[in-house]
Coordinates of C-alpha atoms and ligand atoms in Angstrom, one line a residue:
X26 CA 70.7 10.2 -9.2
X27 CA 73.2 9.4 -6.1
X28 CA 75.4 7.6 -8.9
X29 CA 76.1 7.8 -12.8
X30 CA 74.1 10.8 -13.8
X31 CA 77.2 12.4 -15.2
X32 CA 76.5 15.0 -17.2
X33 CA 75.3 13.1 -20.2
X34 CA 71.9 14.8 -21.7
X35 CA 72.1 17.1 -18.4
X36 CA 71.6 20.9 -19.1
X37 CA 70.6 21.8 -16.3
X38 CA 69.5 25.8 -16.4
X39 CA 70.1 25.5 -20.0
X40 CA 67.5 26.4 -22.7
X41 CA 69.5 28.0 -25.1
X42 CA 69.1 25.4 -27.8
X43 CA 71.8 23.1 -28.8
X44 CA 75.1 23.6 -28.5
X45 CA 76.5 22.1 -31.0
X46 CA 76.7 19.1 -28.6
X47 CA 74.5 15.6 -30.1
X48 CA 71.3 15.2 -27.9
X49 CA 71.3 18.5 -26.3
X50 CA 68.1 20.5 -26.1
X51 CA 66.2 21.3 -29.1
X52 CA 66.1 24.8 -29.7
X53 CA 62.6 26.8 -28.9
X54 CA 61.1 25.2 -32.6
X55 CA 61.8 21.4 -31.1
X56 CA 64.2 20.7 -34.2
X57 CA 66.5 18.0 -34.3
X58 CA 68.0 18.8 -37.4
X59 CA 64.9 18.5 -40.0
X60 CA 62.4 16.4 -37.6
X61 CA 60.6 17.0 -34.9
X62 CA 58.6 20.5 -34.5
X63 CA 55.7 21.3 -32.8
X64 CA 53.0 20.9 -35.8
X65 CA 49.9 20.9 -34.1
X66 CA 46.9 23.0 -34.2
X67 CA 46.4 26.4 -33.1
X68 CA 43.9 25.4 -30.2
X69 CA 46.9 23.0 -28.8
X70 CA 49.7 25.6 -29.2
X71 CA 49.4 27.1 -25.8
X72 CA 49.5 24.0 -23.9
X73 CA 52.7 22.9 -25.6
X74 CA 53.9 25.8 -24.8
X75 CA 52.9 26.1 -21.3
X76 CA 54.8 22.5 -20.7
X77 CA 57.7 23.6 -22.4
X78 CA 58.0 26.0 -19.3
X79 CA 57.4 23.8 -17.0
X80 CA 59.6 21.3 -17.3
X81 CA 62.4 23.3 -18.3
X82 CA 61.7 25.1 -14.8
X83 CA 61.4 21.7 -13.4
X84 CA 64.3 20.2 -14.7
X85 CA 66.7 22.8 -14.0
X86 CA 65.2 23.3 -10.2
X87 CA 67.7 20.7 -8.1
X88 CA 64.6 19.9 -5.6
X89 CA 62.2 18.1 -8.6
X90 CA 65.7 16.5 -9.7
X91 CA 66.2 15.1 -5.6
X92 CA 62.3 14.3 -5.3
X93 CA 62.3 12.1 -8.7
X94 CA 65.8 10.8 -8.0
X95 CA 64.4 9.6 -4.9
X96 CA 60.9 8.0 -6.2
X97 CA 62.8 6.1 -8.5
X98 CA 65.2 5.0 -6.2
X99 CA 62.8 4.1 -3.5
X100 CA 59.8 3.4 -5.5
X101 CA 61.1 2.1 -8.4
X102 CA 64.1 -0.1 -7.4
X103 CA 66.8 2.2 -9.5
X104 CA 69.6 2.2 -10.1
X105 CA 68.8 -0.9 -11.9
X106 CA 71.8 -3.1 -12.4
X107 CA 73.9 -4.7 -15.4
X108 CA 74.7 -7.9 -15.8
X109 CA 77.1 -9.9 -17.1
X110 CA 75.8 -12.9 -19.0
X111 CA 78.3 -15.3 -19.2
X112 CA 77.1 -17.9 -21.0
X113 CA 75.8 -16.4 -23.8
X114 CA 78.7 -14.2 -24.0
X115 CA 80.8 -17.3 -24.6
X116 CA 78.5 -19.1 -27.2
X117 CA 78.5 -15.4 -28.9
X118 CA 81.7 -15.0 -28.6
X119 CA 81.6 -11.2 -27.6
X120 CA 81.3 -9.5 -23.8
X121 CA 77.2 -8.9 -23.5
X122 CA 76.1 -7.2 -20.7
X123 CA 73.0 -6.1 -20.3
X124 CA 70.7 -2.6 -18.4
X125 CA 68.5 -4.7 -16.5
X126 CA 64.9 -2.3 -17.1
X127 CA 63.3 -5.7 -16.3
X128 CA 64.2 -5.3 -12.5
X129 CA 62.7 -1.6 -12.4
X130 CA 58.5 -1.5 -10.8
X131 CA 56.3 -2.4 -13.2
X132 CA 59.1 -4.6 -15.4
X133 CA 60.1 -2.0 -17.8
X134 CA 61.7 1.3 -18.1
X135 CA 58.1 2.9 -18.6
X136 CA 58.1 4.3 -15.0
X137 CA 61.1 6.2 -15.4
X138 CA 59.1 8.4 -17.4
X139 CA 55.5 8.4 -16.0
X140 CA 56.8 9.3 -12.4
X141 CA 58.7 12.1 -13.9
X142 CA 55.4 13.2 -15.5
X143 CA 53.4 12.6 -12.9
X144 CA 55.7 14.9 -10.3
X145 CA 55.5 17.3 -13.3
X146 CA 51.5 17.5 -13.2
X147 CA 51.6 18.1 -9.5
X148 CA 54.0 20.9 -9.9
X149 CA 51.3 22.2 -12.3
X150 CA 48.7 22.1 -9.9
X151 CA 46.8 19.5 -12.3
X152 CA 44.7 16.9 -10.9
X153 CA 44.7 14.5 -13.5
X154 CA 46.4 12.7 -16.0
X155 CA 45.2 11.2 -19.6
X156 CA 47.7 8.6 -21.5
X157 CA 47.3 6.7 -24.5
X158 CA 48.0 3.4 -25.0
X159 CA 48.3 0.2 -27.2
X160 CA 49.0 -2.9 -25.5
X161 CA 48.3 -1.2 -22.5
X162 CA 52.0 -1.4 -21.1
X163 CA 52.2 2.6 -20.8
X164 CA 48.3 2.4 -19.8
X165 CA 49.0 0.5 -16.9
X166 CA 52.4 2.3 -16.0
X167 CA 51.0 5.6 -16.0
X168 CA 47.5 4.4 -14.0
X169 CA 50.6 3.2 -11.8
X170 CA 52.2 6.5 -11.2
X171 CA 48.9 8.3 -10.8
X172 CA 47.7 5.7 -7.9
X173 CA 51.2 6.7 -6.5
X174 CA 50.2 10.5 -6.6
X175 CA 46.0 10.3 -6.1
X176 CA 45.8 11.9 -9.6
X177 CA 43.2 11.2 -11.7
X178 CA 43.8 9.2 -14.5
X179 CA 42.0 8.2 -18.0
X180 CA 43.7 6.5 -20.2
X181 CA 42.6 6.1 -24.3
X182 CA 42.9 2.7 -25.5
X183 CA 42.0 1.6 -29.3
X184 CA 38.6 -0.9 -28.7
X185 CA 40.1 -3.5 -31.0
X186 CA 43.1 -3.3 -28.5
X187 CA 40.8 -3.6 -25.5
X188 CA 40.1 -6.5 -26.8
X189 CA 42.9 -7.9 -27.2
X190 CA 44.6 -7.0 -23.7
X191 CA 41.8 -7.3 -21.3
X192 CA 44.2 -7.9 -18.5
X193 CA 45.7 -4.8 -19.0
X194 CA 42.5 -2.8 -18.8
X195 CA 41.4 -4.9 -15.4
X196 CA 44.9 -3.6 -14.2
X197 CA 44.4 0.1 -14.6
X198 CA 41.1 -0.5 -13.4
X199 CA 42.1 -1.9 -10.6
X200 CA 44.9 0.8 -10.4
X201 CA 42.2 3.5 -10.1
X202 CA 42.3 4.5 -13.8
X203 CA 39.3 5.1 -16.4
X204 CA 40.3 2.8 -19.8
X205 CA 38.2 4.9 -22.3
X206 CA 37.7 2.8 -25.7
X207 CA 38.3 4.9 -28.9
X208 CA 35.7 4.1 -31.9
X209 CA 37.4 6.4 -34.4
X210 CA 39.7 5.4 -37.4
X211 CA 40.9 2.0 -37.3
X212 CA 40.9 1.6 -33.6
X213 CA 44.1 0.8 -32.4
X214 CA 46.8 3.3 -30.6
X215 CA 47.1 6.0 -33.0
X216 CA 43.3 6.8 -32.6
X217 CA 44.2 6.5 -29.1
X218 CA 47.1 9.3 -29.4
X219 CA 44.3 11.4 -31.5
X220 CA 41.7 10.6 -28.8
X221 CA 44.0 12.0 -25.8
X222 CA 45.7 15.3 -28.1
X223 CA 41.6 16.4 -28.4
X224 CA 41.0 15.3 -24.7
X225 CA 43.7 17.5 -23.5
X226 CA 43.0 20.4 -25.7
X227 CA 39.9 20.3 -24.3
X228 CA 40.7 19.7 -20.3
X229 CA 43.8 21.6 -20.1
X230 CA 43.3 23.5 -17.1
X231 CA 42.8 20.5 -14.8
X232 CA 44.8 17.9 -16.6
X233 CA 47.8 16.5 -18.5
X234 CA 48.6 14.6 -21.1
X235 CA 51.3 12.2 -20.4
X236 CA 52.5 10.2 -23.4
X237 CA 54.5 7.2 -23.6
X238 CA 57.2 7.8 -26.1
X239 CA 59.8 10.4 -27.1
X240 CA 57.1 11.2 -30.0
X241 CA 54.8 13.7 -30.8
X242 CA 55.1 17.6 -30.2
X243 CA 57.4 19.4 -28.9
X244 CA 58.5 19.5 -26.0
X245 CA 57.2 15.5 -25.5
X246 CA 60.7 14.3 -27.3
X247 CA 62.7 15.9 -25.7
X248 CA 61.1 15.6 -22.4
X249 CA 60.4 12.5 -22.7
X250 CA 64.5 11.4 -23.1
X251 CA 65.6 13.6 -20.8
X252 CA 63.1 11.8 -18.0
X253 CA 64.7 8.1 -19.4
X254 CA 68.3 9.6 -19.6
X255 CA 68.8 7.8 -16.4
X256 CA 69.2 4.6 -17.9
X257 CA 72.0 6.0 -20.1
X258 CA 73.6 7.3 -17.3
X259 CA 73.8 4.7 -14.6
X260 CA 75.1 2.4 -18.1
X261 CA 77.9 4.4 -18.6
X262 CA 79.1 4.2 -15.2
X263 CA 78.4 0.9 -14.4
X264 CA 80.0 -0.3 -17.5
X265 CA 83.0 2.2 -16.8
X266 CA 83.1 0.1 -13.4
X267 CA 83.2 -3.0 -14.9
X268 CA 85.2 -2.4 -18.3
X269 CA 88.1 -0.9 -16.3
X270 CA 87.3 2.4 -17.1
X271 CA 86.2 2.1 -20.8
X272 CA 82.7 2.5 -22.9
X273 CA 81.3 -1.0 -24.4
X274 CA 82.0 -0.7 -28.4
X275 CA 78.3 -1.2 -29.1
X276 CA 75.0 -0.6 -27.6
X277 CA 72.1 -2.2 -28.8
X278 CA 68.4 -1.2 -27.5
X279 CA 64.7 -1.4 -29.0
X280 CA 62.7 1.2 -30.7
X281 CA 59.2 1.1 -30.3
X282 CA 58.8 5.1 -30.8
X283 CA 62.4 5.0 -29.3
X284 CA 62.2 6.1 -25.5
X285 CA 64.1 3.1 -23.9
X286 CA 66.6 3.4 -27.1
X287 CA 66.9 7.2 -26.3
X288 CA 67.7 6.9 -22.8
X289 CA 70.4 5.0 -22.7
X290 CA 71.8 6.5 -26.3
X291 CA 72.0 10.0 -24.3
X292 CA 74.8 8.3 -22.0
X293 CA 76.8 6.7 -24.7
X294 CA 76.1 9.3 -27.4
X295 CA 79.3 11.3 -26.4
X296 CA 81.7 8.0 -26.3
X297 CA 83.3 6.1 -29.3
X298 CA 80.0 3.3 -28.9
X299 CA 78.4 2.3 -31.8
X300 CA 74.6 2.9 -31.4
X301 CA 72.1 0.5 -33.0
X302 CA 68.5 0.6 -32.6
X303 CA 66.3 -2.3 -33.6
X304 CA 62.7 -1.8 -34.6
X305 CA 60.3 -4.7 -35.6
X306 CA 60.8 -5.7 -38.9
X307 CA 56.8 -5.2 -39.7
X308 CA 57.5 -1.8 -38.2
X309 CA 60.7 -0.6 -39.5
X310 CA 60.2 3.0 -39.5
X311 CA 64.2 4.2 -40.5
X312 CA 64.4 1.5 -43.3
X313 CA 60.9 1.5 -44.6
X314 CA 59.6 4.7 -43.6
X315 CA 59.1 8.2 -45.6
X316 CA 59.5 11.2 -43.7
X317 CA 56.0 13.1 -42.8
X318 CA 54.0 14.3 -39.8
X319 CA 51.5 12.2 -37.3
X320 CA 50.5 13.1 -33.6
X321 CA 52.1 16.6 -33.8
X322 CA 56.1 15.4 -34.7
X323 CA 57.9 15.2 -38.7
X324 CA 59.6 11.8 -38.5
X325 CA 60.0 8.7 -40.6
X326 CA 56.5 7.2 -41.0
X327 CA 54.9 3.9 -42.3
X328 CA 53.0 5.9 -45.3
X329 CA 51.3 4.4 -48.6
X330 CA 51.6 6.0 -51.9
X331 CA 49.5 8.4 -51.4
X332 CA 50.6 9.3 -47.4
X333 CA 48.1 6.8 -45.3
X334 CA 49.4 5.8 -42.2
X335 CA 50.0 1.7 -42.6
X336 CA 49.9 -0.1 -39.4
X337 CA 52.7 -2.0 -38.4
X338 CA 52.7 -5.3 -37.9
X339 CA 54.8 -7.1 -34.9
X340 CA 54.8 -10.1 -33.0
X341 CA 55.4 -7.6 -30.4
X342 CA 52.4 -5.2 -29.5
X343 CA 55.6 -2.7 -27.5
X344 CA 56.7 -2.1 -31.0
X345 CA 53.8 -1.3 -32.8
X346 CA 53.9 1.9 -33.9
X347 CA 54.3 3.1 -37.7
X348 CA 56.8 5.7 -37.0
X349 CA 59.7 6.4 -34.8
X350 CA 60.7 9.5 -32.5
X351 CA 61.8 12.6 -34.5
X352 CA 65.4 11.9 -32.6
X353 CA 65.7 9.0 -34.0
X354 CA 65.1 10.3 -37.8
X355 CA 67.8 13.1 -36.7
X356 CA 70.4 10.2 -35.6
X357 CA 69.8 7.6 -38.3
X358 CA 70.2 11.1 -41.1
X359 CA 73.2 12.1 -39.8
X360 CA 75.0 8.6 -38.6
X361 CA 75.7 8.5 -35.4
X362 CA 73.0 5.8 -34.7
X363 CA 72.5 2.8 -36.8
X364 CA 68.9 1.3 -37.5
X365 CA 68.4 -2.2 -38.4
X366 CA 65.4 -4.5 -38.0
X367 CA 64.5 -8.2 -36.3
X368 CA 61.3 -10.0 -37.3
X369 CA 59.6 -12.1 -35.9
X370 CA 61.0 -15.0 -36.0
X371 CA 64.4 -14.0 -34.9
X372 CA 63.2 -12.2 -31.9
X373 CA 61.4 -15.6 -30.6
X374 CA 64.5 -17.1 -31.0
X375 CA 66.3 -14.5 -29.0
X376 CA 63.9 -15.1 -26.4
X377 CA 64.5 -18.7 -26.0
X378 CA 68.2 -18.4 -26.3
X379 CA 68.3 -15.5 -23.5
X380 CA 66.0 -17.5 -21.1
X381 CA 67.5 -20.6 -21.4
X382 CA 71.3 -19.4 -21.5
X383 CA 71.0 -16.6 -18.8
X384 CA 67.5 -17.3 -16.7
X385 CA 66.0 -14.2 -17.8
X386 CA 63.2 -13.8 -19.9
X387 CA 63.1 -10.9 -21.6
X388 CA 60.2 -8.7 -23.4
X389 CA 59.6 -9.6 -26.6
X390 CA 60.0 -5.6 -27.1
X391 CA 63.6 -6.2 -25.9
X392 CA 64.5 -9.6 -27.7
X393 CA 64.5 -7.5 -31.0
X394 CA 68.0 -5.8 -29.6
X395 CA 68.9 -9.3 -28.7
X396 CA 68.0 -10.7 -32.2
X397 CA 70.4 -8.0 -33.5
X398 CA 73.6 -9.4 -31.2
X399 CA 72.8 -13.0 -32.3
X400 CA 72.5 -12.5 -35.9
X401 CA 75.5 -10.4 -35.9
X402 CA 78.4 -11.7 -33.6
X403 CA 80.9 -12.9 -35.5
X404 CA 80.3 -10.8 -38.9
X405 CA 81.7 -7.4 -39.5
X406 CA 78.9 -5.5 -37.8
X407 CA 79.9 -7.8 -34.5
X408 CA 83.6 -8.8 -34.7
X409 CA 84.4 -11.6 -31.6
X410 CA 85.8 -10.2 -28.6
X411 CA 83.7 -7.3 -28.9
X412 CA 81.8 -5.7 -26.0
X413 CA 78.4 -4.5 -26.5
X414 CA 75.6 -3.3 -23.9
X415 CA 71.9 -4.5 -25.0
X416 CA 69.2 -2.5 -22.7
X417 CA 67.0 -4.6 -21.1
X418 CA 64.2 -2.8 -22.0
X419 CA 61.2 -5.4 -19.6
X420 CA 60.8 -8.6 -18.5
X421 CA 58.9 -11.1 -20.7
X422 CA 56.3 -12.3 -18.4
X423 CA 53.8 -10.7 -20.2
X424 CA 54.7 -12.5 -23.3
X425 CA 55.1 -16.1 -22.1
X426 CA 51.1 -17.2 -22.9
X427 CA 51.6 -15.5 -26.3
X428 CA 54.9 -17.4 -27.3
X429 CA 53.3 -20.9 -25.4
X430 CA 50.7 -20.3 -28.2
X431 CA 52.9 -19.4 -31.1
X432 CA 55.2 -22.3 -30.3
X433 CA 52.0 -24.2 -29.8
X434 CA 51.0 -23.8 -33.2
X435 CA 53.8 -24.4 -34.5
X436 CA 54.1 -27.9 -33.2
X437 CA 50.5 -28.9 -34.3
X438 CA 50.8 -26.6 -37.5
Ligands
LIG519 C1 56.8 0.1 -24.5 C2 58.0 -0.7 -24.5 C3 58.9 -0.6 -25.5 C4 58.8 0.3 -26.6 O1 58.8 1.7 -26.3 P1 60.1 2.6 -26.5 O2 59.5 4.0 -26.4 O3 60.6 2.4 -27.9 O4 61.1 2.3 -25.5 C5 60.0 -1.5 -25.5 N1 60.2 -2.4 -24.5 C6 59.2 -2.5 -23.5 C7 59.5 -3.6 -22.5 C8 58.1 -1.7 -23.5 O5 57.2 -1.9 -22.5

């Protein structure tokens, strides 16, 4: 990055575990703290392993730094800016500014992460790329980056979730990507994740798995933040820029399985900031969840009584998934990042009240960190006057028939 990479989640050359500061590398087990791990089975082990190596090769060699640096800047449109929002700032009474992942290709921070892994599976030699996918937003991102490289891609897609995004499956396809629909379990994306762990176990000489979160095995957490560090980095400085040289007090971002909340956390995780994360409140995996493993990874889980995965429930289809990164668990166990939910409700209203105050409509994904601000400013969590950075996490357009119908129903309901 030409400006605000910093050295915040950078250890470069390093793989000698953590040292001692927050979000450094995992040691060789993938640990942070309790969660995390590589708990996957012995047929996968290898090719865990063998991306281990090559990212940390990767990501310590200055030329795949310069060549993804320059993707994102020239493909991409980074270094995405922050904004001052004025007038909500003044109805809020508080400074909001917010990481504008909306602006980036594709209208979310997704493509940070999928054009690092696609540059990673060329370094491999591979020739293809798999990808889960829910409501098809890291589907279509990663059918994006593999257009952008000729790779092949297939991506695994729950049917009842084909069903309902059939958009998003006529955009890979018309991105050059295979949507394969997934018949086991209950058909929706963690079949999917299954679907594409047994795929890749079984292709892995040709192909790699690129997932969409900073979940599952080791080294996919770690990896995965250290590809959307960026955003937390060109924060930092831009807000250093504009705050005369000082960190907001707050940062707010979403957590889906937490890889937009991640990035920008790694740049702020070193400052006095407050760190809150805001999950879906059908899909609070800090406050409702048990600890346990799924898709390779011990984390906080959406479990039953007797350790069935529940599926979570959100207006938004970003945020869908019953558990959270193992970073996350680490974070919220130890305190340095707070975790607090939005439902439903809330977050439409944040929508409303960003798009009409600011002319920005932002992902429903992202109106959950926005929910947080607006229920908060003024109260203790908030005070007035204070300054808080909300990540941006995509732009809304993809949500505007769903709320037209919502709002619809409401009116005739
Ligand atoms: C996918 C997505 C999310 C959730 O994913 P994280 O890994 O938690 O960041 C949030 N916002 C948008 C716009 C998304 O597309």
């Amino acid at each position: 990055m030409s400006r605000g990479d910093g050295d915040a989640g950078d250890d470069r050359g390093g793989d000698a575990g953590d040292r001692g500061s927050l979000m450094a590398r995992p040691g060789p087990d993938g640990r942070f703290g309790e969660f995390g791990g590589r708990f996957v089975p012995e047929s996968l082990m290898p090719a865990c392993l063998e991306l281990e190596k090559w990212f940390d090769d990767a990501w310590s060699d200055p030329a795949f730094r310069s060549e993804l640096d320059g993707l994102l800047r020239h493909y991409g449109g980074r270094p995405t800016p922050v904004t001052e929002c004025r007038r909500l700032s003044e109805r809020l009474r508080i400074r909001l500014l917010l990481k504008r992942e909306d602006l980036a290709h594709t209208g979310s921070h997704k493509l940070n992460n999928v054009v690092g892994q696609a540059l990673l599976t060329k370094r491999m030699g591979k020739t293809r790329m798999i990808a889960e996918t829910g409501a098809g937003q890291h589907g279509v991102a990663s059918a994006t980056a593999a257009a952008l490289f000729g790779l092949e891609c297939t991506v695994f897609m729950g049917e009842v979730d084909t069903k309902r995004q059939e958009l998003n499956v006529f955009r890979m396809e018309l991105l050059g990507a295979e949507v394969r629909s997934v018949i086991s379990g209950s058909r929706t994306l963690k079949d999917a994740v299954n679907e594409a762990m047994r795929e890749w176990v079984a292709c892995v000489e040709t192909t790699h798995y690129c997932l969409g979160s900073v979940m599952g095995p080791h080294p996919f957490p770690y990896m995965v933040r250290q590809l959307q560090s960026v955003v937390g980095a060109e924060a930092r400085a831009q807000c250093r820029e504009r705050l005369a040289g000082s960190d907001p007090d707050v940062v707010v971002a979403c957590v889906g399985g937490g890889s937009n909340a991640a990035g920008t956390f790694a740049g702020f995780v070193d400052t006095p900031a407050r760190l809150i994360g805001v999950e879906a409140a059908g899909g609070a995996a800090v406050t409702n969840g048990v600890p346990g493993v799924l898709h390779g990874m011990y984390s906080r889980l959406l479990q039953d009584e007797v350790g069935q995965i529940e599926e979570a429930q959100s207006i938004s289809a970003g945020l869908d998934y019953p558990g959270l990164g193992p970073e996350h668990a680490h974070l919220a166990s130890i305190g340095r990042a707070e975790y607090s939910s939005a439902t439903d409700d809330e977050v439409l209203d944040a929508f409303r009240l960003l798009s009409r105050t600011e002319g920005i409509i932002p992902a429903l994904e992202s109106a959950h960190a926005l929910a947080w601000v607006a229920r908060n400013a003024g109260t203790a969590a908030l005070p007035h006057g204070s300054t808080v950075l909300v990540t941006l996490s995509g732009r809304g357009d993809k949500d505007v028939a769903q709320v037209r119908e919502i709002l619809a129903g409401r009116r005739d309901g």
